[in-house]
Each structure stands twice: as C-alpha cells, then as structure tokens.
C-alpha cells in the first residue's frame, strides 16, 4: 500500500508497563507523541496496532490514533471505523481519531482483529482519504499454565537397565503464544522419583538414573514430573503429571532347590507312568524367566524313573517307568538337576543358573496276588479221553516274601457244563465228563489262583483246551439221493453219483471207500464204482428194467473211512424204475414206486393198518345193529310219509349187504368209478338203460327181478285208479341170499353183488323206464 496515499498516521501508544525485553521504552514514548512509526526489531507492521490481552484497568484501554494529512485541526474531518468489533469492541473518537478498546480481550480466544478506517469531510461527507485496512493485534501475556497430554503416564523399563536408559517422554503444552515471549516456554523437572529416574528439562524424556534397579526388590515406581513455563523462572505457571513406571522382569535369578534331599515312599504296586512325587525349585523371577527344566543326572536304577516339568506349576514330577518290586530293590536314589529354560546370557556369567538335589525313593511292600508262570495255557486232549484224565497243569506262585500257598479253581462261568475240574493244590486240569469234538472242539476256560491266606488276592489265566479228533463217526451219504433207472436203460449206465460225509476231521482229509454190500452182491442188478475221490457211481448191471416186474430197487452201499479205527456204515439207495423217452428223461414212474420213493415209514403203515382195523370194527358193529333193526318196519307211522309213497317192508341184505361199507372201492379202481354215484339219493340225470349193463344172465334171480318189475309197472300203468300225477311206488323184493360167504372175505365183494340185494323203486309214468337199481339199503336210512 502506498505510504503517501494512506495518510493515516499509525501511532503506537506506548504502554508503560510493557516489560518485554528489547522493547524500546523511549521509542514508544516518542511514538505516543505522534512521531512517525519506526520499524522495531520485532518486525511490527507499520499498519498494526497492539493491544495487551487481559487488561484489568478501570478505564478503557487506549489502542491508538488515526490521523489524516487533510486534517487541519479545524474540526472538518470525521473519522469512521468499520470491520471486526468496530463500534462494539473498538470505539473511535470521530474528531480526534483516538481508538479505545471497550472490553477485556483474550488472545487465546482471538489473536487479532481486521478493521477499516476512513476520513470524510464532516460537512460534505466527502472522502478525504481512501479506505484503508489495518490490524489490531492482541499482545500475549502468560495467562495459561502448561498442561500434560496425559495423566498419568504408564511405562515400564527392564530391571537392571543401565543408567540413562530411556523410559518414556512426557509432553506439556502451553496455550500461550509461543512466538512471543517465554509464556509458552516450558521446562520439565522431577518432583518425585529421585534418585531412580531423571527427566530432561527440555524434552521431557525420563531416563533411569540409578544402576542395578532390581524388580525383585522394588517393582513399581511413581514419578511426578513438573512442567513450568516462563522457562522455569519464578513467576511462571506450572502443571504436573504422574508417571507409573514398572520394572519388567529379566532372568537375573537362578532356580534353587529349597532342600538338598527329598524323600518319597512308593508302594511297589504303583502303575507305570504314575507319579512318584514332585519337587519344586524356587526362582525369584516371574513368567518365562522362572520356567525351568528338570532332568535326572544320576540314578541307581537306570530307566526306572523319569522327570518332567509341570508347566503350570514349574514342578518336577517324577514318574515311574518300570515296575517296582519290593522283593528285588527297596530303595532308589536319584540326582536331579534343575535349570532355567530361557537363560539370559547377560547374567549367566554371574554364575550357573542351575541347581541340584538328591531324591530318595523308598519302595513299600504290597501284598500281591499270585502270579501265573505263563500269560495263557494251551492244552490238548483226545475226545475219547476217559473221565478224570489229566489234560495239563497250570502253575502260579505268590510273589511276596511270605510265599503264601496258592489255591486253584476254575471260573465256573467259563465252564458252565462242568466239563473240567482242577486240582486245587497242584493246578492239574482234568476232565469231569466225556468229550465230543464234533460237539465242541474248544473249551476255553479261565483258571483262578488265590492266595491261601488272603482269598481276596486273586489272578486269573485263560486256558484254551483243544479237543483232538478221534475217528468215532461213520460216513454216510451226503444227501438223501432220489434216483431212478429207465426201463430202457443199458447195461453199465451211470444213474447216480454219490458222495459221503463224516463229522470227524482226519488230518489228511477224508478218504472214503464205497462198495456194494456183500449180501446184495450175488444177484445184484446195480453195481457201485468207487471213483477214489470220495465219490462213487451207481451203474446199471444189466439192460431193460421192467417197472411191472419190480418197480423199486434198494441198493445197499457200504461207505467206510480210511481212518483208525475204521468206521463204516451201509446206506441204502432207493432206485425207482421209470419209463423214459429216448434221451433218458423220466416220463412216468410206477405210482407204487412213487409211494415207495416217498417212503412209507413203518409208522405210517401202522397208522393205515389201525385205520383199517377201526373201519372193520365199525362195519361189524354196524352189521350187528342192522340185524337188530332188520325186522322193524321201514316206516312206523303213516303220518311220517307222504300219501303217494307206498311203503314196502324192507329186508336188508343182512351181513351180505356190503353196500354201506364197501371196502372194495378203496382198492379197486372200477369200484371207485362206480362209487362216484351216490347210492343214497336218486340221481336227477336220466340214464339210458344201455349205460347200465343188463344184469348178467348168469344170475337166475335177475330174471326174477326184471319180471317182477315189469309186472308191477304194467299194473300201475293200466290202473285206472292211479292218480293223475306222477307217483312213486315202491316194491320190495327179496333176493336169494348172499353170494359172499362171510364179511371177512372182502375180496369177494363186488359191486355186481349189490344188485342182488336191492329192493327196487318204481317211479310214476314219466319215469317208468328208470327201472334201475338205485336206492338200496342206504335209502331206508334216509326215508
Ligand atoms: C500341574 O499341576 C497342577 C496342580 O497340581 C495340576 O492341576 C495339573 O494337572 C498338572 N499338570 C500336568 C500337565 O501334570
Ligand atoms: C496233582 O495231583 C493229582 C492227584 O494227586 C495227581 O494225579 C497229579 O499228577 C498231580 N499233578 C502234578 C502236576 O503233580
Ligand atoms: C477258544 O480259543 C481258541 C484259540 O484262541 C479259538 O480259536 C476258539 O475260537 C475259541 N473258542 C471259543 C468257543 O471261544
Ligand atoms: C434183481 O432183479 C431181479 C428181477 O427184477 C430180482 O428178482 C432180484 O431180486 C434183483 N436182485 C436184487 C439184489 O434186488
């Protein structure tokens, strides 16, 4: 800005009490008298005013004076002030141009104000000067104390650190103007924490000040640091902070056993891997620096014990690695060394970081159960061994010094059937029963040994008894063979291959031999060929078999094993005779042969026989009853019969009447055919007379019957009194007698004979021709 144009004289009002060094009081006074501003060595700007903050005077604080060249002092010039705080914070005397501050100002709130000044003609309002900008700067005074960025500070430093080791830097901040004066110039000092720590006055860096600080002696320190402004001089403001300093651990202490001799007592029954005892070395350090390793460096029972460290307790745990035996060694001595796991080489030179101790282990006696000589026993016995045969022996003894005698028993749960027993005194196992290898090839039992004096002490051992095979079974056919021979078979034709089984198990496998039974060899119709591979062929011996002649052949085959003692058996092969086609495929077999093949057992035959006998008894009883009833009229009361039925006396065939129990029908196929028609009812079908064979002429009485019937028919047909509807007339006819001599001769009874004893029914006109011999003795039961 042009200095000539801006005709505002900047006047700096010297403030008498300003105490800043290098601030020329004389010059300020001169300035106050209107002398043009001189540049000061602090580099003030020429268009600046300065004002002290925090002014506490009662009158308004004078800032400075505006003056225009055009102001002749005649009162025609008016000064105008605009900008920040104009009119409120800052007031101008319009006439004189004096500026005053109306209030107390705080530099820390606002450090400077920008304002504009104008000089105008009071009357014309004409601007005498152009508007010009100037600044009112607030001068700092030390009104803020230093403040630490943290309170408290936390820090740690390794114990035994060298003097001057940095711990932490603290910082205090002063809000006052750092660019002006010493109001913001902070100096650090230590109020508490000497002589251990020191602080750098300029930087606030805290360092160790004492050599050999030991965490094990004192771990925590409270250090108080003061920060003071005005460069630490009197009158400056100050603030403090606390620094918590912890000494961190370093491994500066070796582990130490608290005793030189430890003693443990261990029962000899202790299990392998169990703890015998624990030892603990002390270490003043903490954490990893107190971790230690134990090891055995000497032992009079090598490999018997082991030592490991329990990482959570740092104890050395002594473990049993081999079984103890009071009877063999009663005391052990170990030399144990302990050493820190992480050794600090810095301190290692000061001495060994390890320690040693002796451990005495005393083995205590325990009453132990008997011990078997072996973990298990295998015994063998032949299956034909007699009872009370000794199979083998077990042996157990008391390991204790007392050598208590031992009793043996068999665990009955493993020998429920009491096949074996054991001699309680000497452990010999013997059989109680007969053995059968084919039933049970192994008997796996458990033998218990108990101390005679203390039965609670027991131990058991498995005994595997194998039953050895003896050839005590004869071979038989492997299956039930179903064999047939074709009628058109040729000689030497194979009709069946047979094989055999034997429950015995000879060492080299079975070697069966097959042969025809000697008693059948003479007129044999089949031959047996041993194939020497435990099979045999059944061959025809001649050609053409006739089922009518003989429908079933029974071929006895002798099978023997080659063992000692030799066992053999005769198995019978049943061969049916069948008709076959040309290829030899079975077409038809004799039914009798079929039954035979099915093999009616004697039981079934007896049952059939019984049935026949019962049937016979029924027949006899029935016949007897009939004889009693014979003379009774067929119909006793007339009301019982329909009017158109003419009743004739019935005279049954007596014992000759076998219609009711015709056993012949059971056997004779023809009889079966006949019996298809029920004899007790009139068939509804019309049978032409030709179907029935006319009565054989050999019988005289048949002619009589025909004549008799024809005569009766004639009479009925020609009877004018006959009813108009069909009616039934019954005629009684008595035959000449029985053809059969007695009931027992069943074979003589034939259906033909039936006709002899029938009384005939005659039907009405429509059924005249049905003069057949239906009805018979059975009908009187129904009528
Ligand atoms: C270590 O000792 C503690 C206390 O006796 C125990 O609870 C812990 O099971 C032990 N640890 C090992 C690994 O033996
Ligand atoms: C055990 O005693 C029985 C009966 O006195 C005897 O037969 C057997 O041979 C003995 N066993 C042993 C191994 O001495
Ligand atoms: C008995 O033991 C033998 C040999 O260990 C084994 O082969 C057999 O299967 C066992 N028998 C039974 C019934 O457990
Ligand atoms: C052989 O067959 C004949 C005639 O078929 C018979 O008489 C004879 O008893 C049979 N021989 C044997 C041993 O069955």
PDB file of C-alpha atoms and ligand atoms in Angstrom, residues 309-313 315 317, ligand 1:
ATOM      1  CA  UNK A 309       8.086 -80.368  34.320  1.00  0.00           C
ATOM      2  CA  UNK A 310       4.513 -79.387  35.048  1.00  0.00           C
ATOM      3  CA  UNK A 311       4.401 -76.155  33.069  1.00  0.00           C
ATOM      4  CA  UNK A 312       1.644 -74.633  35.155  1.00  0.00           C
ATOM      5  CA  UNK A 313       3.398 -75.140  38.470  1.00  0.00           C
ATOM      6  CA  UNK A 315       7.227 -78.592  39.451  1.00  0.00           C
ATOM      7  CA  UNK A 317       7.188 -84.597  38.559  1.00  0.00           C
TER       8      UNK A 317
HETATM    9  C1  LIG B   1       0.210 -79.493  37.048  1.00  0.00           C
HETATM   10  O1  LIG B   1      -0.112 -79.311  38.395  1.00  0.00           O
HETATM   11  C2  LIG B   1      -1.429 -78.849  38.628  1.00  0.00           C
HETATM   12  C3  LIG B   1      -1.583 -78.570  40.111  1.00  0.00           C
HETATM   13  O2  LIG B   1      -1.061 -79.628  40.863  1.00  0.00           O
HETATM   14  C4  LIG B   1      -2.396 -79.910  38.148  1.00  0.00           C
HETATM   15  O3  LIG B   1      -3.711 -79.492  38.333  1.00  0.00           O
HETATM   16  C5  LIG B   1      -2.143 -80.155  36.690  1.00  0.00           C
HETATM   17  O4  LIG B   1      -2.986 -81.198  36.265  1.00  0.00           O
HETATM   18  C6  LIG B   1      -0.709 -80.523  36.441  1.00  0.00           C
HETATM   19  N1  LIG B   1      -0.493 -80.571  35.000  1.00  0.00           N
HETATM   20  C7  LIG B   1       0.147 -81.589  34.420  1.00  0.00           C
HETATM   21  C8  LIG B   1       0.311 -81.500  32.949  1.00  0.00           C
HETATM   22  O5  LIG B   1       0.552 -82.554  35.047  1.00  0.00           O
END
